Amino acid sequence: MPRPEPLYPDRVIILAPEYLSGAEYYATMMAYPQAVIDTSMRFDKRRKQMHRCEIADTHGRLTLTVPIEKPRSMTSALWSDITVSGHDRWWTKHLEALRSAYGRTPFFEYYIDSFMPFFSRSAEGMKLMDMNMRLDELVRQILCIDTAVTCSMENIRFNGHTDDFRSIPIQTPASRPYYQIWSRKYGFMANLSILDLIFNMGPEAPLVLRSMLKP
């Protein structure tokens, strides 16, 4: 199937490096030919989306948190300085939660092996931004997003045509409802991790993202 041309062919989008962000994040990225994910943003502990995401499980919304090591300086640290902690073997809890939430979805078994390296002890000690960017690359491959992505603000020629979403919410039309395994119990839940869309919709996930960009 041919991929559509970007909605904003002459613009560059600047994004924060979120942890397994939602469908809105990736639908918006899909609309641009080029994106900068700024991993050098100043550390701010209030930006929970850098190391947290939400999924839907048997009890409704559930937050998954990647614990991080406290930086040496809270005032001068960058997000690129932040290291993933091994506290409480968090990766086992993430994997157990994902199996409980999505183990019976149509595409869980097809995709989960690709994410397994990030839900294992090997994540301990990794730079958070390295993990986020590797996850982002994997997600873009699965979703057939061919936006050119870089994580550095250096040597990028913007020519004034930029849309900077690092400090403001991404604006897209209302989320398009798609099949969710728990929808009969809770109704459609928007703004969940992209894993929800991938495990529930599989190869049709890119079509859902494209539909979100239509008026």
Tab-separated table of N, CA, C and O in Angstrom, residues 64-184:
chain	number	residue	atom	x	y	z
A	64	LEU	N	2.552	2.664	33.985
A	64	LEU	CA	3.828	1.949	34.067
A	64	LEU	C	4.941	2.973	34.182
A	64	LEU	O	5.032	3.887	33.359
A	65	THR	N	5.785	2.822	35.187
A	65	THR	CA	6.849	3.786	35.449
A	65	THR	C	8.215	3.123	35.390
A	65	THR	O	8.434	2.093	36.039
A	66	VAL	N	9.102	3.701	34.615
A	66	VAL	CA	10.503	3.280	34.600
A	66	VAL	C	11.228	4.105	35.661
A	66	VAL	O	11.339	5.330	35.528
A	67	PRO	N	11.736	3.492	36.744
A	67	PRO	CA	12.437	4.274	37.763
A	67	PRO	C	13.764	4.805	37.226
A	67	PRO	O	14.426	4.148	36.420
A	68	ILE	N	14.129	5.980	37.659
A	68	ILE	CA	15.361	6.603	37.185
A	68	ILE	C	16.253	6.987	38.359
A	68	ILE	O	15.760	7.217	39.474
A	69	GLU	N	17.550	7.030	38.095
A	69	GLU	CA	18.495	7.458	39.119
A	69	GLU	C	18.437	8.976	39.268
A	69	GLU	O	18.313	9.709	38.283
A	70	LYS	N	18.529	9.444	40.495
A	70	LYS	CA	18.521	10.870	40.754
A	70	LYS	C	19.787	11.514	40.199
A	70	LYS	O	20.896	11.023	40.449
A	71	PRO	N	19.659	12.589	39.424
A	71	PRO	CA	20.871	13.231	38.874
A	71	PRO	C	21.683	13.917	39.962
A	71	PRO	O	21.168	14.258	41.026
A	72	ARG	N	22.950	14.121	39.691
A	72	ARG	CA	23.819	14.784	40.665
A	72	ARG	C	23.356	16.202	40.942
A	72	ARG	O	23.442	16.698	42.060
A	73	SER	N	22.880	16.872	39.929
A	73	SER	CA	22.392	18.242	40.087
A	73	SER	C	20.999	18.346	39.499
A	73	SER	O	20.805	18.087	38.313
A	74	MET	N	20.034	18.732	40.310
A	74	MET	CA	18.661	18.869	39.830
A	74	MET	C	18.495	20.110	38.969
A	74	MET	O	17.531	20.236	38.224
A	75	THR	N	19.428	21.047	39.063
A	75	THR	CA	19.278	22.320	38.351
A	75	THR	C	20.013	22.346	37.015
A	75	THR	O	19.613	23.075	36.112
A	76	SER	N	21.065	21.567	36.879
A	76	SER	CA	21.852	21.626	35.647
A	76	SER	C	21.773	20.355	34.803
A	76	SER	O	22.294	20.331	33.684
A	77	ALA	N	21.144	19.307	35.298
A	77	ALA	CA	21.095	18.041	34.570
A	77	ALA	C	20.230	18.153	33.323
A	77	ALA	O	19.252	18.902	33.282
A	78	LEU	N	20.608	17.379	32.316
A	78	LEU	CA	19.806	17.239	31.104
A	78	LEU	C	19.161	15.859	31.113
A	78	LEU	O	19.639	14.940	31.787
A	79	TRP	N	18.109	15.700	30.346
A	79	TRP	CA	17.488	14.384	30.276
A	79	TRP	C	18.454	13.352	29.690
A	79	TRP	O	18.364	12.162	30.002
A	80	SER	N	19.386	13.791	28.880
A	80	SER	CA	20.379	12.865	28.318
A	80	SER	C	21.339	12.338	29.382
A	80	SER	O	22.074	11.375	29.127
A	81	ASP	N	21.357	12.955	30.577
A	81	ASP	CA	22.202	12.499	31.675
A	81	ASP	C	21.539	11.412	32.521
A	81	ASP	O	22.198	10.753	33.321
A	82	ILE	N	20.245	11.241	32.371
A	82	ILE	CA	19.472	10.407	33.289
A	82	ILE	C	19.628	8.920	32.959
A	82	ILE	O	19.524	8.506	31.804
A	83	THR	N	19.849	8.128	34.010
A	83	THR	CA	20.082	6.698	33.875
A	83	THR	C	18.892	5.912	34.416
A	83	THR	O	18.277	6.290	35.411
A	84	VAL	N	18.592	4.797	33.768
A	84	VAL	CA	17.518	3.919	34.213
A	84	VAL	C	17.966	3.135	35.440
A	84	VAL	O	19.052	2.557	35.463
A	85	SER	N	17.123	3.129	36.461
A	85	SER	CA	17.417	2.402	37.695
A	85	SER	C	16.969	0.946	37.572
A	85	SER	O	16.110	0.614	36.746
A	86	GLY	N	17.525	0.101	38.399
A	86	GLY	CA	17.078	-1.289	38.464
A	86	GLY	C	16.152	-1.533	39.636
A	86	GLY	O	15.875	-2.683	39.987
A	87	HIS	N	15.647	-0.474	40.225
A	87	HIS	CA	14.843	-0.578	41.451
A	87	HIS	C	13.686	-1.566	41.305
A	87	HIS	O	12.877	-1.473	40.388
A	88	ASP	N	13.634	-2.495	42.236
A	88	ASP	CA	12.493	-3.413	42.368
A	88	ASP	C	12.248	-4.235	41.104
A	88	ASP	O	11.121	-4.652	40.859
A	89	ARG	N	13.277	-4.421	40.292
A	89	ARG	CA	13.146	-5.204	39.063
A	89	ARG	C	11.886	-4.792	38.280
A	89	ARG	O	11.030	-5.600	37.920
A	90	TRP	N	11.789	-3.508	38.024
A	90	TRP	CA	10.593	-2.928	37.417
A	90	TRP	C	10.212	-3.606	36.103
A	90	TRP	O	9.033	-3.674	35.742
A	91	TRP	N	11.206	-4.108	35.355
A	91	TRP	CA	10.927	-4.689	34.039
A	91	TRP	C	10.041	-5.935	34.152
A	91	TRP	O	9.236	-6.186	33.265
A	92	THR	N	10.186	-6.677	35.254
A	92	THR	CA	9.323	-7.842	35.430
A	92	THR	C	7.881	-7.413	35.654
A	92	THR	O	6.947	-8.069	35.158
A	93	LYS	N	7.686	-6.320	36.371
A	93	LYS	CA	6.334	-5.815	36.609
A	93	LYS	C	5.712	-5.281	35.326
A	93	LYS	O	4.513	-5.466	35.082
A	94	HIS	N	6.533	-4.596	34.517
A	94	HIS	CA	6.019	-4.105	33.233
A	94	HIS	C	5.577	-5.276	32.363
A	94	HIS	O	4.496	-5.244	31.766
A	95	LEU	N	6.407	-6.290	32.273
A	95	LEU	CA	6.092	-7.425	31.410
A	95	LEU	C	4.859	-8.179	31.920
A	95	LEU	O	3.983	-8.560	31.131
A	96	GLU	N	4.784	-8.376	33.226
A	96	GLU	CA	3.613	-9.039	33.793
A	96	GLU	C	2.349	-8.229	33.529
A	96	GLU	O	1.289	-8.794	33.199
A	97	ALA	N	2.441	-6.908	33.683
A	97	ALA	CA	1.282	-6.044	33.439
A	97	ALA	C	0.852	-6.108	31.975
A	97	ALA	O	-0.348	-6.157	31.673
A	98	LEU	N	1.821	-6.113	31.067
A	98	LEU	CA	1.495	-6.175	29.641
A	98	LEU	C	0.868	-7.520	29.277
A	98	LEU	O	-0.091	-7.572	28.490
A	99	ARG	N	1.378	-8.592	29.839
A	99	ARG	CA	0.788	-9.908	29.561
A	99	ARG	C	-0.641	-9.991	30.087
A	99	ARG	O	-1.533	-10.548	29.438
A	100	SER	N	-0.868	-9.441	31.283
A	100	SER	CA	-2.205	-9.446	31.859
A	100	SER	C	-3.163	-8.586	31.050
A	100	SER	O	-4.314	-8.965	30.809
A	101	ALA	N	-2.680	-7.419	30.604
A	101	ALA	CA	-3.535	-6.469	29.895
A	101	ALA	C	-3.804	-6.885	28.462
A	101	ALA	O	-4.930	-6.737	27.958
A	102	TYR	N	-2.777	-7.388	27.775
A	102	TYR	CA	-2.875	-7.585	26.322
A	102	TYR	C	-2.609	-9.011	25.855
A	102	TYR	O	-2.595	-9.274	24.648
A	103	GLY	N	-2.424	-9.939	26.783
A	103	GLY	CA	-2.080	-11.300	26.395
A	103	GLY	C	-3.105	-11.962	25.494
A	103	GLY	O	-2.766	-12.873	24.733
A	104	ARG	N	-4.361	-11.493	25.557
A	104	ARG	CA	-5.415	-12.084	24.727
A	104	ARG	C	-5.785	-11.209	23.532
A	104	ARG	O	-6.764	-11.492	22.840
A	105	THR	N	-5.016	-10.158	23.283
A	105	THR	CA	-5.279	-9.327	22.114
A	105	THR	C	-4.801	-10.057	20.852
A	105	THR	O	-3.961	-10.956	20.925
A	106	PRO	N	-5.293	-9.652	19.696
A	106	PRO	CA	-4.963	-10.384	18.471
A	106	PRO	C	-3.493	-10.415	18.108
A	106	PRO	O	-3.028	-11.366	17.463
A	107	PHE	N	-2.727	-9.375	18.524
A	107	PHE	CA	-1.366	-9.261	17.998
A	107	PHE	C	-0.286	-9.221	19.080
A	107	PHE	O	0.873	-8.923	18.781
A	108	PHE	N	-0.647	-9.521	20.321
A	108	PHE	CA	0.343	-9.476	21.400
A	108	PHE	C	1.507	-10.422	21.139
A	108	PHE	O	2.677	-10.022	21.183
A	109	GLU	N	1.206	-11.673	20.844
A	109	GLU	CA	2.268	-12.662	20.661
A	109	GLU	C	3.126	-12.349	19.436
A	109	GLU	O	4.303	-12.705	19.385
A	110	TYR	N	2.549	-11.682	18.476
A	110	TYR	CA	3.286	-11.358	17.255
A	110	TYR	C	4.347	-10.292	17.504
A	110	TYR	O	5.430	-10.339	16.910
A	111	TYR	N	4.038	-9.326	18.391
A	111	TYR	CA	4.939	-8.174	18.568
A	111	TYR	C	5.754	-8.180	19.858
A	111	TYR	O	6.776	-7.497	19.942
A	112	ILE	N	5.312	-8.894	20.889
A	112	ILE	CA	5.947	-8.718	22.197
A	112	ILE	C	7.426	-9.076	22.189
A	112	ILE	O	8.230	-8.455	22.892
A	113	ASP	N	7.847	-10.048	21.383
A	113	ASP	CA	9.263	-10.429	21.367
A	113	ASP	C	10.155	-9.261	20.955
A	113	ASP	O	11.307	-9.161	21.409
A	114	SER	N	9.653	-8.381	20.111
A	114	SER	CA	10.452	-7.234	19.669
A	114	SER	C	10.721	-6.264	20.815
A	114	SER	O	11.731	-5.553	20.807
A	115	PHE	N	9.811	-6.249	21.804
A	115	PHE	CA	9.960	-5.321	22.926
A	115	PHE	C	10.666	-5.958	24.122
A	115	PHE	O	11.028	-5.249	25.067
A	116	MET	N	10.866	-7.258	24.098
A	116	MET	CA	11.431	-7.958	25.247
A	116	MET	C	12.774	-7.418	25.719
A	116	MET	O	13.032	-7.367	26.927
A	117	PRO	N	13.707	-6.999	24.826
A	117	PRO	CA	14.986	-6.483	25.322
A	117	PRO	C	14.848	-5.278	26.246
A	117	PRO	O	15.747	-5.005	27.052
A	118	PHE	N	13.740	-4.553	26.140
A	118	PHE	CA	13.538	-3.366	26.974
A	118	PHE	C	12.838	-3.696	28.286
A	118	PHE	O	12.750	-2.850	29.167
A	119	PHE	N	12.329	-4.913	28.416
A	119	PHE	CA	11.693	-5.354	29.645
A	119	PHE	C	12.509	-6.490	30.244
A	119	PHE	O	12.008	-7.571	30.531
A	120	SER	N	13.801	-6.220	30.416
A	120	SER	CA	14.708	-7.205	30.973
A	120	SER	C	15.798	-6.475	31.755
A	120	SER	O	15.895	-5.246	31.720
A	121	ARG	N	16.619	-7.242	32.445
A	121	ARG	CA	17.686	-6.643	33.265
A	121	ARG	C	18.637	-5.790	32.429
A	121	ARG	O	19.282	-4.886	32.955
A	122	SER	N	18.722	-6.044	31.137
A	122	SER	CA	19.647	-5.291	30.295
A	122	SER	C	19.295	-3.807	30.249
A	122	SER	O	20.129	-2.981	29.871
A	123	ALA	N	18.068	-3.448	30.647
A	123	ALA	CA	17.673	-2.032	30.670
A	123	ALA	C	18.305	-1.291	31.839
A	123	ALA	O	18.464	-0.061	31.790
A	124	GLU	N	18.673	-2.009	32.892
A	124	GLU	CA	19.269	-1.366	34.065
A	124	GLU	C	20.587	-0.709	33.692
A	124	GLU	O	21.443	-1.316	33.057
A	125	GLY	N	20.748	0.550	34.074
A	125	GLY	CA	21.977	1.276	33.791
A	125	GLY	C	22.018	1.940	32.437
A	125	GLY	O	22.941	2.704	32.138
A	126	MET	N	21.042	1.674	31.608
A	126	MET	CA	20.975	2.316	30.291
A	126	MET	C	20.590	3.780	30.454
A	126	MET	O	19.869	4.153	31.373
A	127	LYS	N	21.088	4.624	29.574
A	127	LYS	CA	20.623	5.998	29.552
A	127	LYS	C	19.154	6.011	29.131
A	127	LYS	O	18.772	5.371	28.148
A	128	LEU	N	18.338	6.741	29.885
A	128	LEU	CA	16.910	6.773	29.595
A	128	LEU	C	16.640	7.220	28.171
A	128	LEU	O	15.781	6.654	27.478
A	129	MET	N	17.362	8.225	27.697
A	129	MET	CA	17.118	8.730	26.353
A	129	MET	C	17.529	7.721	25.292
A	129	MET	O	16.897	7.629	24.234
A	130	ASP	N	18.567	6.932	25.574
A	130	ASP	CA	18.942	5.878	24.630
A	130	ASP	C	17.817	4.845	24.532
A	130	ASP	O	17.473	4.392	23.428
A	131	MET	N	17.257	4.481	25.673
A	131	MET	CA	16.167	3.522	25.661
A	131	MET	C	14.944	4.087	24.939
A	131	MET	O	14.325	3.406	24.111
A	132	ASN	N	14.596	5.335	25.231
A	132	ASN	CA	13.442	5.947	24.578
A	132	ASN	C	13.609	6.015	23.064
A	132	ASN	O	12.674	5.752	22.304
A	133	MET	N	14.803	6.368	22.621
A	133	MET	CA	15.023	6.491	21.188
A	133	MET	C	15.043	5.130	20.490
A	133	MET	O	14.570	4.999	19.356
A	134	ARG	N	15.569	4.118	21.149
A	134	ARG	CA	15.548	2.783	20.565
A	134	ARG	C	14.126	2.248	20.492
A	134	ARG	O	13.733	1.611	19.510
A	135	LEU	N	13.329	2.530	21.526
A	135	LEU	CA	11.923	2.149	21.488
A	135	LEU	C	11.183	2.909	20.398
A	135	LEU	O	10.357	2.347	19.676
A	136	ASP	N	11.498	4.192	20.270
A	136	ASP	CA	10.858	5.008	19.237
A	136	ASP	C	11.161	4.459	17.847
A	136	ASP	O	10.268	4.367	17.001
A	137	GLU	N	12.405	4.069	17.624
A	137	GLU	CA	12.773	3.516	16.320
A	137	GLU	C	12.001	2.234	16.032
A	137	GLU	O	11.508	2.020	14.908
A	138	LEU	N	11.873	1.376	17.033
A	138	LEU	CA	11.123	0.135	16.873
A	138	LEU	C	9.655	0.424	16.566
A	138	LEU	O	9.063	-0.187	15.656
A	139	VAL	N	9.061	1.344	17.308
A	139	VAL	CA	7.653	1.684	17.093
A	139	VAL	C	7.438	2.236	15.687
A	139	VAL	O	6.479	1.871	14.993
A	140	ARG	N	8.344	3.104	15.230
A	140	ARG	CA	8.189	3.676	13.886
A	140	ARG	C	8.296	2.592	12.808
A	140	ARG	O	7.608	2.656	11.781
A	141	GLN	N	9.151	1.617	13.037
A	141	GLN	CA	9.253	0.503	12.082
A	141	GLN	C	7.937	-0.270	12.013
A	141	GLN	O	7.448	-0.592	10.927
A	142	ILE	N	7.372	-0.572	13.167
A	142	ILE	CA	6.118	-1.320	13.216
A	142	ILE	C	4.985	-0.544	12.563
A	142	ILE	O	4.145	-1.114	11.854
A	143	LEU	N	4.972	0.782	12.765
A	143	LEU	CA	3.880	1.622	12.269
A	143	LEU	C	4.124	2.158	10.863
A	143	LEU	O	3.322	2.945	10.357
A	144	CYS	N	5.225	1.757	10.249
A	144	CYS	CA	5.552	2.192	8.880
A	144	CYS	C	5.625	3.710	8.769
A	144	CYS	O	5.176	4.307	7.773
A	145	ILE	N	6.194	4.354	9.783
A	145	ILE	CA	6.383	5.804	9.758
A	145	ILE	C	7.756	6.086	9.166
A	145	ILE	O	8.781	5.698	9.737
A	146	ASP	N	7.803	6.758	8.007
A	146	ASP	CA	9.088	7.009	7.358
A	146	ASP	C	9.585	8.430	7.545
A	146	ASP	O	10.463	8.897	6.812
A	147	THR	N	9.050	9.130	8.539
A	147	THR	CA	9.575	10.441	8.910
A	147	THR	C	11.054	10.319	9.256
A	147	THR	O	11.454	9.405	9.986
A	148	ALA	N	11.882	11.220	8.741
A	148	ALA	CA	13.307	11.234	9.069
A	148	ALA	C	13.476	11.823	10.463
A	148	ALA	O	13.095	12.968	10.710
A	149	VAL	N	14.029	11.047	11.381
A	149	VAL	CA	14.116	11.453	12.785
A	149	VAL	C	15.563	11.598	13.203
A	149	VAL	O	16.407	10.745	12.903
A	150	THR	N	15.846	12.682	13.915
A	150	THR	CA	17.155	12.879	14.528
A	150	THR	C	16.935	13.287	15.968
A	150	THR	O	15.883	13.832	16.328
A	151	CYS	N	17.924	13.021	16.832
A	151	CYS	CA	17.788	13.391	18.243
A	151	CYS	C	18.672	14.571	18.603
A	151	CYS	O	18.826	14.899	19.774
A	152	SER	N	19.252	15.215	17.623
A	152	SER	CA	20.134	16.353	17.881
A	152	SER	C	19.594	17.613	17.238
A	152	SER	O	19.097	17.589	16.102
A	153	MET	N	19.675	18.707	17.975
A	153	MET	CA	19.251	19.999	17.441
A	153	MET	C	20.351	20.647	16.616
A	153	MET	O	20.126	21.666	15.970
A	154	GLU	N	21.542	20.067	16.630
A	154	GLU	CA	22.668	20.650	15.917
A	154	GLU	C	22.604	20.307	14.425
A	154	GLU	O	22.135	19.250	14.026
A	155	ASN	N	23.103	21.233	13.633
A	155	ASN	CA	23.231	21.049	12.178
A	155	ASN	C	21.896	20.783	11.482
A	155	ASN	O	21.839	20.123	10.445
A	156	ILE	N	20.804	21.274	12.086
A	156	ILE	CA	19.497	21.152	11.469
A	156	ILE	C	19.098	22.513	10.916
A	156	ILE	O	19.098	23.514	11.634
A	157	ARG	N	18.793	22.552	9.651
A	157	ARG	CA	18.369	23.801	9.019
A	157	ARG	C	16.850	23.891	9.045
A	157	ARG	O	16.161	23.127	8.373
A	158	PHE	N	16.346	24.822	9.843
A	158	PHE	CA	14.904	24.933	10.021
A	158	PHE	C	14.266	25.932	9.059
A	158	PHE	O	13.123	25.777	8.661
A	159	ASN	N	14.997	26.989	8.715
A	159	ASN	CA	14.466	28.023	7.824
A	159	ASN	C	13.151	28.616	8.328
A	159	ASN	O	12.326	29.091	7.557
A	160	GLY	N	12.965	28.551	9.645
A	160	GLY	CA	11.779	29.175	10.229
A	160	GLY	C	10.520	28.350	10.144
A	160	GLY	O	9.491	28.709	10.707
A	161	HIS	N	10.554	27.195	9.470
A	161	HIS	CA	9.346	26.392	9.273
A	161	HIS	C	9.335	25.236	10.276
A	161	HIS	O	9.624	24.094	9.937
A	162	THR	N	9.018	25.523	11.511
A	162	THR	CA	9.025	24.506	12.554
A	162	THR	C	7.735	24.552	13.357
A	162	THR	O	7.093	25.600	13.483
A	163	ASP	N	7.390	23.404	13.901
A	163	ASP	CA	6.295	23.290	14.865
A	163	ASP	C	6.882	22.625	16.102
A	163	ASP	O	7.260	21.447	16.059
A	164	ASP	N	6.976	23.389	17.179
A	164	ASP	CA	7.670	22.943	18.383
A	164	ASP	C	6.654	22.498	19.435
A	164	ASP	O	5.914	23.306	19.988
A	165	PHE	N	6.623	21.183	19.692
A	165	PHE	CA	5.682	20.630	20.658
A	165	PHE	C	6.379	20.150	21.930
A	165	PHE	O	5.804	19.356	22.675
A	166	ARG	N	7.570	20.640	22.200
A	166	ARG	CA	8.266	20.193	23.396
A	166	ARG	C	7.593	20.646	24.678
A	166	ARG	O	7.653	19.946	25.698
A	167	SER	N	6.964	21.806	24.655
A	167	SER	CA	6.398	22.367	25.885
A	167	SER	C	4.899	22.588	25.823
A	167	SER	O	4.315	23.107	26.765
A	168	ILE	N	4.270	22.183	24.724
A	168	ILE	CA	2.821	22.329	24.605
A	168	ILE	C	2.232	21.006	24.147
A	168	ILE	O	2.905	20.220	23.492
A	169	PRO	N	0.977	20.735	24.504
A	169	PRO	CA	0.366	19.459	24.092
A	169	PRO	C	0.253	19.366	22.575
A	169	PRO	O	0.020	20.353	21.887
A	170	ILE	N	0.436	18.167	22.077
A	170	ILE	CA	0.246	17.927	20.652
A	170	ILE	C	-1.221	18.084	20.312
A	170	ILE	O	-2.098	17.588	21.014
A	171	GLN	N	-1.495	18.810	19.244
A	171	GLN	CA	-2.861	19.071	18.829
A	171	GLN	C	-3.207	18.208	17.623
A	171	GLN	O	-2.642	18.369	16.550
A	172	THR	N	-4.107	17.271	17.804
A	172	THR	CA	-4.645	16.480	16.697
A	172	THR	C	-6.152	16.419	16.885
A	172	THR	O	-6.668	16.706	17.967
A	173	PRO	N	-6.884	16.071	15.838
A	173	PRO	CA	-8.311	15.832	16.031
A	173	PRO	C	-8.535	14.768	17.098
A	173	PRO	O	-7.619	14.034	17.468
A	174	ALA	N	-9.747	14.675	17.599
A	174	ALA	CA	-10.062	13.703	18.642
A	174	ALA	C	-9.639	12.304	18.210
A	174	ALA	O	-9.746	11.936	17.041
A	175	SER	N	-9.158	11.521	19.165
A	175	SER	CA	-8.713	10.168	18.859
A	175	SER	C	-9.833	9.380	18.192
A	175	SER	O	-10.986	9.437	18.608
A	176	ARG	N	-9.491	8.647	17.142
A	176	ARG	CA	-10.459	7.796	16.471
A	176	ARG	C	-10.572	6.484	17.246
A	176	ARG	O	-9.569	5.794	17.418
A	177	PRO	N	-11.757	6.154	17.712
A	177	PRO	CA	-11.900	4.877	18.428
A	177	PRO	C	-11.470	3.702	17.549
A	177	PRO	O	-11.740	3.674	16.353
A	178	TYR	N	-10.768	2.772	18.142
A	178	TYR	CA	-10.368	1.550	17.474
A	178	TYR	C	-10.668	0.388	18.412
A	178	TYR	O	-11.032	0.591	19.580
A	179	TYR	N	-10.544	-0.818	17.911
A	179	TYR	CA	-10.833	-1.985	18.749
A	179	TYR	C	-9.878	-2.030	19.939
A	179	TYR	O	-8.656	-1.961	19.785
A	180	GLN	N	-10.452	-2.140	21.139
A	180	GLN	CA	-9.689	-2.371	22.356
A	180	GLN	C	-10.317	-3.546	23.095
A	180	GLN	O	-11.542	-3.632	23.225
A	181	ILE	N	-9.484	-4.427	23.589
A	181	ILE	CA	-9.979	-5.654	24.186
A	181	ILE	C	-10.857	-5.394	25.413
A	181	ILE	O	-11.744	-6.185	25.743
A	182	TRP	N	-10.641	-4.262	26.110
A	182	TRP	CA	-11.413	-3.964	27.311
A	182	TRP	C	-12.523	-2.951	27.069
A	182	TRP	O	-13.094	-2.419	28.014
A	183	SER	N	-12.849	-2.671	25.823
A	183	SER	CA	-13.831	-1.620	25.545
A	183	SER	C	-15.240	-1.975	26.034
A	183	SER	O	-16.010	-1.082	26.411
A	184	ARG	N	-15.595	-3.241	26.030
A	184	ARG	CA	-16.925	-3.609	26.521
A	184	ARG	C	-17.089	-3.277	27.997
A	184	ARG	O	-18.182	-2.958	28.456
